[in-house]
mmCIF file with all atom_site columns, C-alpha atoms in Angstrom:
data_model
loop_
_atom_site.group_PDB
_atom_site.id
_atom_site.type_symbol
_atom_site.label_atom_id
_atom_site.label_alt_id
_atom_site.label_comp_id
_atom_site.label_asym_id
_atom_site.label_entity_id
_atom_site.label_seq_id
_atom_site.pdbx_PDB_ins_code
_atom_site.Cartn_x
_atom_site.Cartn_y
_atom_site.Cartn_z
_atom_site.occupancy
_atom_site.B_iso_or_equiv
_atom_site.pdbx_formal_charge
_atom_site.auth_seq_id
_atom_site.auth_comp_id
_atom_site.auth_asym_id
_atom_site.auth_atom_id
_atom_site.pdbx_PDB_model_num
ATOM 1   C CA . MET A 1 1   ? 70.601 208.540 90.337  1.00 91.00 ? 7   MET A CA 1
ATOM 2   C CA . ARG A 1 2   ? 70.422 204.565 92.661  1.00 92.00 ? 8   ARG A CA 1
ATOM 3   C CA . ARG A 1 3   ? 73.266 202.479 92.843  1.00 95.00 ? 9   ARG A CA 1
ATOM 4   C CA . ILE A 1 4   ? 72.540 198.784 93.002  1.00 96.00 ? 10  ILE A CA 1
ATOM 5   C CA . THR A 1 5   ? 74.894 195.563 93.386  1.00 97.00 ? 11  THR A CA 1
ATOM 6   C CA . ILE A 1 6   ? 75.058 193.035 92.844  1.00 96.00 ? 12  ILE A CA 1
ATOM 7   C CA . ILE A 1 7   ? 76.448 189.298 93.413  1.00 97.00 ? 13  ILE A CA 1
ATOM 8   C CA . THR A 1 8   ? 76.048 186.442 91.640  1.00 94.00 ? 14  THR A CA 1
ATOM 9   C CA . THR A 1 9   ? 76.765 183.038 93.625  1.00 95.00 ? 15  THR A CA 1
ATOM 10  C CA . GLY A 1 10  ? 74.396 180.605 91.163  1.00 88.00 ? 16  GLY A CA 1
ATOM 11  C CA . GLY A 1 11  ? 71.769 178.804 92.584  1.00 83.00 ? 17  GLY A CA 1
ATOM 12  C CA . THR A 1 12  ? 68.986 177.388 90.946  1.00 77.00 ? 18  THR A CA 1
ATOM 13  C CA . ILE A 1 13  ? 68.132 181.343 90.143  1.00 76.00 ? 19  ILE A CA 1
ATOM 14  C CA . GLU A 1 14  ? 71.129 181.135 87.539  1.00 75.00 ? 20  GLU A CA 1
ATOM 15  C CA . LYS A 1 15  ? 71.475 177.601 86.671  1.00 69.00 ? 21  LYS A CA 1
ATOM 16  C CA . THR A 1 16  ? 70.808 176.369 82.814  1.00 68.00 ? 22  THR A CA 1
ATOM 17  C CA . TYR A 1 17  ? 70.449 173.328 81.280  1.00 66.00 ? 23  TYR A CA 1
ATOM 18  C CA . ASP A 1 18  ? 73.047 170.627 80.368  1.00 69.00 ? 24  ASP A CA 1
ATOM 19  C CA . GLU A 1 19  ? 72.210 169.383 77.017  1.00 69.00 ? 25  GLU A CA 1
ATOM 20  C CA . ASN A 1 20  ? 75.620 167.020 77.106  1.00 76.00 ? 26  ASN A CA 1
ATOM 21  C CA . SER A 1 21  ? 74.735 166.187 81.047  1.00 75.00 ? 27  SER A CA 1
ATOM 22  C CA . GLY A 1 22  ? 70.422 166.545 80.894  1.00 73.00 ? 28  GLY A CA 1
ATOM 23  C CA . GLU A 1 23  ? 71.215 168.099 84.338  1.00 70.00 ? 29  GLU A CA 1
ATOM 24  C CA . LEU A 1 24  ? 69.959 171.087 85.090  1.00 70.00 ? 30  LEU A CA 1
ATOM 25  C CA . VAL A 1 25  ? 73.915 172.561 86.334  1.00 63.00 ? 31  VAL A CA 1
ATOM 26  C CA . ASN A 1 26  ? 75.256 176.185 87.027  1.00 70.00 ? 32  ASN A CA 1
ATOM 27  C CA . LEU A 1 27  ? 77.179 177.448 84.507  1.00 67.00 ? 33  LEU A CA 1
ATOM 28  C CA . SER A 1 28  ? 77.474 181.042 84.026  1.00 67.00 ? 34  SER A CA 1
ATOM 29  C CA . SER A 1 29  ? 75.372 184.269 85.454  1.00 72.00 ? 35  SER A CA 1
ATOM 30  C CA . GLN A 1 30  ? 72.274 184.477 83.630  1.00 80.00 ? 36  GLN A CA 1
ATOM 31  C CA . VAL A 1 31  ? 71.851 187.988 85.615  1.00 82.00 ? 37  VAL A CA 1
ATOM 32  C CA . ARG A 1 32  ? 72.290 190.271 82.797  1.00 86.00 ? 38  ARG A CA 1
ATOM 33  C CA . ARG A 1 33  ? 69.762 188.141 80.437  1.00 85.00 ? 39  ARG A CA 1
ATOM 34  C CA . MET A 1 34  ? 66.766 188.632 83.542  1.00 84.00 ? 40  MET A CA 1
ATOM 35  C CA . LEU A 1 35  ? 68.710 192.656 83.494  1.00 89.00 ? 41  LEU A CA 1
ATOM 36  C CA . ALA A 1 36  ? 67.717 193.023 80.248  1.00 90.00 ? 42  ALA A CA 1
ATOM 37  C CA . GLU A 1 37  ? 64.035 192.315 80.324  1.00 87.00 ? 43  GLU A CA 1
ATOM 38  C CA . LEU A 1 38  ? 63.307 194.932 82.799  1.00 92.00 ? 44  LEU A CA 1
ATOM 39  C CA . ARG A 1 39  ? 63.008 198.635 82.630  1.00 93.00 ? 45  ARG A CA 1
ATOM 40  C CA . LEU A 1 40  ? 65.461 199.989 85.273  1.00 94.00 ? 46  LEU A CA 1
ATOM 41  C CA . GLU A 1 41  ? 64.633 203.697 85.179  1.00 93.00 ? 47  GLU A CA 1
ATOM 42  C CA . ASN A 1 42  ? 67.691 206.153 87.248  1.00 94.00 ? 48  ASN A CA 1
ATOM 43  C CA . THR A 1 43  ? 69.528 203.097 88.797  1.00 95.00 ? 49  THR A CA 1
ATOM 44  C CA . GLU A 1 44  ? 73.192 201.793 87.909  1.00 95.00 ? 50  GLU A CA 1
ATOM 45  C CA . ILE A 1 45  ? 73.619 198.339 88.128  1.00 96.00 ? 51  ILE A CA 1
ATOM 46  C CA . SER A 1 46  ? 77.068 197.374 88.929  1.00 95.00 ? 52  SER A CA 1
ATOM 47  C CA . VAL A 1 47  ? 77.565 193.224 89.047  1.00 95.00 ? 53  VAL A CA 1
ATOM 48  C CA . ILE A 1 48  ? 80.243 191.082 90.819  1.00 95.00 ? 54  ILE A CA 1
ATOM 49  C CA . GLU A 1 49  ? 80.373 187.136 89.091  1.00 92.00 ? 55  GLU A CA 1
ATOM 50  C CA . LEU A 1 50  ? 81.462 186.069 92.093  1.00 96.00 ? 56  LEU A CA 1
ATOM 51  C CA . MET A 1 51  ? 81.343 182.953 91.501  1.00 94.00 ? 57  MET A CA 1
ATOM 52  C CA . SER A 1 52  ? 78.658 180.513 89.523  1.00 91.00 ? 58  SER A CA 1
ATOM 53  C CA . LYS A 1 53  ? 77.162 177.515 92.092  1.00 93.00 ? 59  LYS A CA 1
ATOM 54  C CA . ASP A 1 54  ? 74.541 175.515 93.520  1.00 91.00 ? 60  ASP A CA 1
ATOM 55  C CA . SER A 1 55  ? 73.657 176.708 97.914  1.00 93.00 ? 61  SER A CA 1
ATOM 56  C CA . LEU A 1 56  ? 73.809 172.542 98.788  1.00 93.00 ? 62  LEU A CA 1
ATOM 57  C CA . GLU A 1 57  ? 77.858 173.011 97.883  1.00 94.00 ? 63  GLU A CA 1
ATOM 58  C CA . MET A 1 58  ? 78.953 176.086 99.275  1.00 96.00 ? 64  MET A CA 1
ATOM 59  C CA . THR A 1 59  ? 81.503 176.160 102.027 1.00 97.00 ? 65  THR A CA 1
ATOM 60  C CA . ASP A 1 60  ? 82.175 178.715 104.716 1.00 97.00 ? 66  ASP A CA 1
ATOM 61  C CA . THR A 1 61  ? 85.075 180.125 102.608 1.00 98.00 ? 67  THR A CA 1
ATOM 62  C CA . ASP A 1 62  ? 82.479 181.046 99.842  1.00 98.00 ? 68  ASP A CA 1
ATOM 63  C CA . ARG A 1 63  ? 80.289 182.567 102.102 1.00 98.00 ? 69  ARG A CA 1
ATOM 64  C CA . GLN A 1 64  ? 83.147 184.057 104.197 1.00 98.00 ? 70  GLN A CA 1
ATOM 65  C CA . ARG A 1 65  ? 83.629 185.538 99.795  1.00 98.00 ? 71  ARG A CA 1
ATOM 66  C CA . ILE A 1 66  ? 79.997 186.809 99.609  1.00 98.00 ? 72  ILE A CA 1
ATOM 67  C CA . LEU A 1 67  ? 80.487 189.038 103.100 1.00 98.00 ? 73  LEU A CA 1
ATOM 68  C CA . GLU A 1 68  ? 83.862 190.635 101.950 1.00 98.00 ? 74  GLU A CA 1
ATOM 69  C CA . ALA A 1 69  ? 82.602 191.300 98.601  1.00 97.00 ? 75  ALA A CA 1
ATOM 70  C CA . ALA A 1 70  ? 79.721 192.799 100.562 1.00 97.00 ? 76  ALA A CA 1
ATOM 71  C CA . ARG A 1 71  ? 81.636 194.995 102.541 1.00 96.00 ? 77  ARG A CA 1
ATOM 72  C CA . LEU A 1 72  ? 83.422 195.862 98.940  1.00 94.00 ? 78  LEU A CA 1
ATOM 73  C CA . ALA A 1 73  ? 80.251 197.072 97.935  1.00 95.00 ? 79  ALA A CA 1
ATOM 74  C CA . GLY A 1 74  ? 79.848 199.418 100.894 1.00 94.00 ? 80  GLY A CA 1
ATOM 75  C CA . ALA A 1 75  ? 77.405 197.272 102.828 1.00 95.00 ? 81  ALA A CA 1
ATOM 76  C CA . GLU A 1 76  ? 78.610 199.170 106.000 1.00 93.00 ? 82  GLU A CA 1
ATOM 77  C CA . ASN A 1 77  ? 79.655 202.456 103.994 1.00 89.00 ? 83  ASN A CA 1
ATOM 78  C CA . ARG A 1 78  ? 76.933 203.879 102.316 1.00 85.00 ? 84  ARG A CA 1
ATOM 79  C CA . SER A 1 79  ? 79.329 207.062 100.818 1.00 84.00 ? 85  SER A CA 1
ATOM 80  C CA . THR A 1 80  ? 82.327 204.287 99.190  1.00 75.00 ? 86  THR A CA 1
ATOM 81  C CA . GLY A 1 81  ? 79.446 201.315 97.157  1.00 75.00 ? 87  GLY A CA 1
ATOM 82  C CA . SER A 1 82  ? 76.057 201.772 96.691  1.00 90.00 ? 88  SER A CA 1
ATOM 83  C CA . ASP A 1 83  ? 71.834 202.301 97.819  1.00 95.00 ? 89  ASP A CA 1
ATOM 84  C CA . GLY A 1 84  ? 71.416 198.699 98.231  1.00 97.00 ? 90  GLY A CA 1
ATOM 85  C CA . VAL A 1 85  ? 73.155 195.278 97.476  1.00 98.00 ? 91  VAL A CA 1
ATOM 86  C CA . VAL A 1 86  ? 71.341 192.318 96.139  1.00 98.00 ? 92  VAL A CA 1
ATOM 87  C CA . ILE A 1 87  ? 72.839 188.851 96.187  1.00 98.00 ? 93  ILE A CA 1
ATOM 88  C CA . LEU A 1 88  ? 71.758 185.829 93.580  1.00 96.00 ? 94  LEU A CA 1
ATOM 89  C CA . HIS A 1 89  ? 72.211 182.824 95.733  1.00 96.00 ? 95  HIS A CA 1
ATOM 90  C CA . GLY A 1 90  ? 70.859 179.182 95.501  1.00 93.00 ? 96  GLY A CA 1
ATOM 91  C CA . THR A 1 91  ? 67.333 178.391 98.243  1.00 94.00 ? 97  THR A CA 1
ATOM 92  C CA . ASP A 1 92  ? 68.582 175.818 99.962  1.00 94.00 ? 98  ASP A CA 1
ATOM 93  C CA . THR A 1 93  ? 71.817 177.586 102.566 1.00 96.00 ? 99  THR A CA 1
ATOM 94  C CA . LEU A 1 94  ? 70.751 181.356 101.876 1.00 97.00 ? 100 LEU A CA 1
ATOM 95  C CA . THR A 1 95  ? 69.516 181.916 105.500 1.00 97.00 ? 101 THR A CA 1
ATOM 96  C CA . GLN A 1 96  ? 72.820 180.303 106.576 1.00 97.00 ? 102 GLN A CA 1
ATOM 97  C CA . THR A 1 97  ? 74.817 183.347 104.608 1.00 98.00 ? 103 THR A CA 1
ATOM 98  C CA . GLY A 1 98  ? 71.629 185.805 105.557 1.00 98.00 ? 104 GLY A CA 1
ATOM 99  C CA . GLU A 1 99  ? 72.637 185.098 108.692 1.00 98.00 ? 105 GLU A CA 1
ATOM 100 C CA . LEU A 1 100 ? 76.766 184.895 108.391 1.00 98.00 ? 106 LEU A CA 1
ATOM 101 C CA . LEU A 1 101 ? 76.217 189.148 106.673 1.00 98.00 ? 107 LEU A CA 1
ATOM 102 C CA . ARG A 1 102 ? 74.212 189.828 110.025 1.00 98.00 ? 108 ARG A CA 1
ATOM 103 C CA . GLY A 1 103 ? 76.341 189.139 112.518 1.00 97.00 ? 109 GLY A CA 1
ATOM 104 C CA . GLY A 1 104 ? 79.750 189.528 110.063 1.00 98.00 ? 110 GLY A CA 1
ATOM 105 C CA . LEU A 1 105 ? 78.901 193.409 108.446 1.00 97.00 ? 111 LEU A CA 1
ATOM 106 C CA . ASN A 1 106 ? 78.504 195.953 111.611 1.00 96.00 ? 112 ASN A CA 1
ATOM 107 C CA . PRO A 1 107 ? 77.636 198.733 110.566 1.00 95.00 ? 113 PRO A CA 1
ATOM 108 C CA . ILE A 1 108 ? 75.041 197.182 108.629 1.00 96.00 ? 114 ILE A CA 1
ATOM 109 C CA . GLU A 1 109 ? 74.845 201.228 106.066 1.00 96.00 ? 115 GLU A CA 1
ATOM 110 C CA . ILE A 1 110 ? 72.559 198.938 103.022 1.00 97.00 ? 116 ILE A CA 1
ATOM 111 C CA . PRO A 1 111 ? 69.525 196.857 102.553 1.00 98.00 ? 117 PRO A CA 1
ATOM 112 C CA . VAL A 1 112 ? 71.657 193.735 101.418 1.00 98.00 ? 118 VAL A CA 1
ATOM 113 C CA . ILE A 1 113 ? 69.044 191.763 99.542  1.00 98.00 ? 119 ILE A CA 1
ATOM 114 C CA . LEU A 1 114 ? 69.564 187.849 99.524  1.00 98.00 ? 120 LEU A CA 1
ATOM 115 C CA . THR A 1 115 ? 66.851 186.645 97.120  1.00 97.00 ? 121 THR A CA 1
ATOM 116 C CA . GLY A 1 116 ? 66.478 183.288 94.314  1.00 94.00 ? 122 GLY A CA 1
ATOM 117 C CA . ALA A 1 117 ? 64.636 181.395 92.729  1.00 92.00 ? 123 ALA A CA 1
ATOM 118 C CA . ILE A 1 118 ? 62.694 177.396 93.079  1.00 90.00 ? 124 ILE A CA 1
ATOM 119 C CA . ARG A 1 119 ? 62.432 177.460 89.215  1.00 85.00 ? 125 ARG A CA 1
ATOM 120 C CA . PRO A 1 120 ? 65.894 179.077 87.332  1.00 78.00 ? 126 PRO A CA 1
ATOM 121 C CA . PHE A 1 121 ? 65.276 182.030 85.331  1.00 77.00 ? 127 PHE A CA 1
ATOM 122 C CA . GLU A 1 122 ? 64.723 179.882 81.092  1.00 77.00 ? 128 GLU A CA 1
ATOM 123 C CA . MET A 1 123 ? 61.877 177.697 82.507  1.00 70.00 ? 129 MET A CA 1
ATOM 124 C CA . LYS A 1 124 ? 59.211 178.455 82.111  1.00 82.00 ? 130 LYS A CA 1
ATOM 125 C CA . ARG A 1 125 ? 56.664 179.447 85.431  1.00 87.00 ? 131 ARG A CA 1
ATOM 126 C CA . SER A 1 126 ? 59.710 180.713 86.584  1.00 87.00 ? 132 SER A CA 1
ATOM 127 C CA . ASP A 1 127 ? 60.151 182.468 90.011  1.00 90.00 ? 133 ASP A CA 1
ATOM 128 C CA . ALA A 1 128 ? 63.599 184.112 88.918  1.00 91.00 ? 134 ALA A CA 1
ATOM 129 C CA . LEU A 1 129 ? 62.450 187.394 87.413  1.00 93.00 ? 135 LEU A CA 1
ATOM 130 C CA . GLN A 1 130 ? 59.947 188.604 90.277  1.00 95.00 ? 136 GLN A CA 1
ATOM 131 C CA . ASN A 1 131 ? 62.400 187.859 92.608  1.00 96.00 ? 137 ASN A CA 1
ATOM 132 C CA . LEU A 1 132 ? 64.892 190.050 91.606  1.00 96.00 ? 138 LEU A CA 1
ATOM 133 C CA . THR A 1 133 ? 62.716 192.421 90.403  1.00 96.00 ? 139 THR A CA 1
ATOM 134 C CA . GLU A 1 134 ? 61.410 192.644 93.642  1.00 98.00 ? 140 GLU A CA 1
ATOM 135 C CA . ALA A 1 135 ? 64.943 192.503 95.280  1.00 98.00 ? 141 ALA A CA 1
ATOM 136 C CA . ILE A 1 136 ? 66.013 195.626 93.143  1.00 97.00 ? 142 ILE A CA 1
ATOM 137 C CA . PHE A 1 137 ? 62.746 197.303 94.567  1.00 97.00 ? 143 PHE A CA 1
ATOM 138 C CA . ALA A 1 138 ? 63.865 196.379 98.235  1.00 98.00 ? 144 ALA A CA 1
ATOM 139 C CA . THR A 1 139 ? 66.608 198.155 97.693  1.00 97.00 ? 145 THR A CA 1
ATOM 140 C CA . GLY A 1 140 ? 65.326 201.365 97.984  1.00 95.00 ? 146 GLY A CA 1
ATOM 141 C CA . THR A 1 141 ? 62.525 200.803 100.139 1.00 97.00 ? 147 THR A CA 1
ATOM 142 C CA . LEU A 1 142 ? 63.680 198.848 103.165 1.00 98.00 ? 148 LEU A CA 1
ATOM 143 C CA . GLN A 1 143 ? 65.944 199.587 106.525 1.00 98.00 ? 149 GLN A CA 1
ATOM 144 C CA . PRO A 1 144 ? 69.755 199.036 106.855 1.00 98.00 ? 150 PRO A CA 1
ATOM 145 C CA . GLY A 1 145 ? 69.935 195.521 107.492 1.00 98.00 ? 151 GLY A CA 1
ATOM 146 C CA . VAL A 1 146 ? 70.557 191.467 105.953 1.00 98.00 ? 152 VAL A CA 1
ATOM 147 C CA . TRP A 1 147 ? 67.198 190.115 104.026 1.00 98.00 ? 153 TRP A CA 1
ATOM 148 C CA . VAL A 1 148 ? 65.165 187.850 102.791 1.00 98.00 ? 154 VAL A CA 1
ATOM 149 C CA . VAL A 1 149 ? 63.001 189.104 99.683  1.00 98.00 ? 155 VAL A CA 1
ATOM 150 C CA . ALA A 1 150 ? 61.100 186.098 97.572  1.00 97.00 ? 156 ALA A CA 1
ATOM 151 C CA . HIS A 1 151 ? 57.123 186.011 96.763  1.00 96.00 ? 157 HIS A CA 1
ATOM 152 C CA . GLY A 1 152 ? 56.638 188.952 97.596  1.00 96.00 ? 158 GLY A CA 1
ATOM 153 C CA . ARG A 1 153 ? 57.249 189.859 101.462 1.00 97.00 ? 159 ARG A CA 1
ATOM 154 C CA . ALA A 1 154 ? 60.645 191.206 102.863 1.00 98.00 ? 160 ALA A CA 1
ATOM 155 C CA . LEU A 1 155 ? 61.944 189.070 106.018 1.00 98.00 ? 161 LEU A CA 1
ATOM 156 C CA . ALA A 1 156 ? 64.515 190.120 107.900 1.00 98.00 ? 162 ALA A CA 1
ATOM 157 C CA . PHE A 1 157 ? 67.256 188.658 109.534 1.00 98.00 ? 163 PHE A CA 1
ATOM 158 C CA . PRO A 1 158 ? 67.372 186.477 112.164 1.00 96.00 ? 164 PRO A CA 1
ATOM 159 C CA . GLY A 1 159 ? 64.457 184.647 111.890 1.00 95.00 ? 165 GLY A CA 1
ATOM 160 C CA . PRO A 1 160 ? 63.972 183.251 107.753 1.00 97.00 ? 166 PRO A CA 1
ATOM 161 C CA . LYS A 1 161 ? 63.852 180.149 107.014 1.00 96.00 ? 167 LYS A CA 1
ATOM 162 C CA . LYS A 1 162 ? 63.171 177.769 103.798 1.00 95.00 ? 168 LYS A CA 1
ATOM 163 C CA . ASP A 1 163 ? 59.441 176.156 104.090 1.00 93.00 ? 169 ASP A CA 1
ATOM 164 C CA . ARG A 1 164 ? 60.074 173.639 101.640 1.00 92.00 ? 170 ARG A CA 1
ATOM 165 C CA . ALA A 1 165 ? 55.923 172.308 101.181 1.00 91.00 ? 171 ALA A CA 1
ATOM 166 C CA . ALA A 1 166 ? 55.221 176.020 100.395 1.00 93.00 ? 172 ALA A CA 1
ATOM 167 C CA . GLN A 1 167 ? 59.076 176.575 99.036  1.00 91.00 ? 173 GLN A CA 1
ATOM 168 C CA . THR A 1 168 ? 58.931 180.183 100.427 1.00 93.00 ? 174 THR A CA 1
ATOM 169 C CA . PHE A 1 169 ? 60.293 182.126 103.017 1.00 94.00 ? 175 PHE A CA 1
ATOM 170 C CA . VAL A 1 170 ? 59.242 182.652 106.265 1.00 95.00 ? 176 VAL A CA 1
ATOM 171 C CA . VAL A 1 171 ? 59.726 183.461 109.268 1.00 93.00 ? 177 VAL A CA 1
ATOM 172 C CA . SER A 1 172 ? 60.248 181.587 112.282 1.00 77.00 ? 178 SER A CA 1
#
């Protein structure tokens, strides 16, 4: 049985349409709706709903909370936690959090995967479910370390950057 912890922080991947304001907002985690669409054999998923923020609104304190949640999930000690950690995060500042995790986790004993989406899960042509599926799969195939997984690629930290024109992540 594989054990995976998903830490939700908000971002576009979890945004929903607010009928009152007419805007896409982070109101609550959407990960359970996404997981309900997947068939995950021999996989136990634990969800930590840490926060529900657009990554442009994240503070250093928020990033420290993500680091601590990754530690609690077993990123530094495989025997006490998960076989992998997936962090749902807004794409605008995902790489800042990835660099913090890479520098702050020591040792890193499992894959710690950050992923997000360019379009929210509830929108047509969303990349959210694809990226979540790839991130879950990556926890069983990648070496211990901090990674961004999206759009068919896995990029190890340090180095990934968001390419706004291509709407994906690249290595700089």
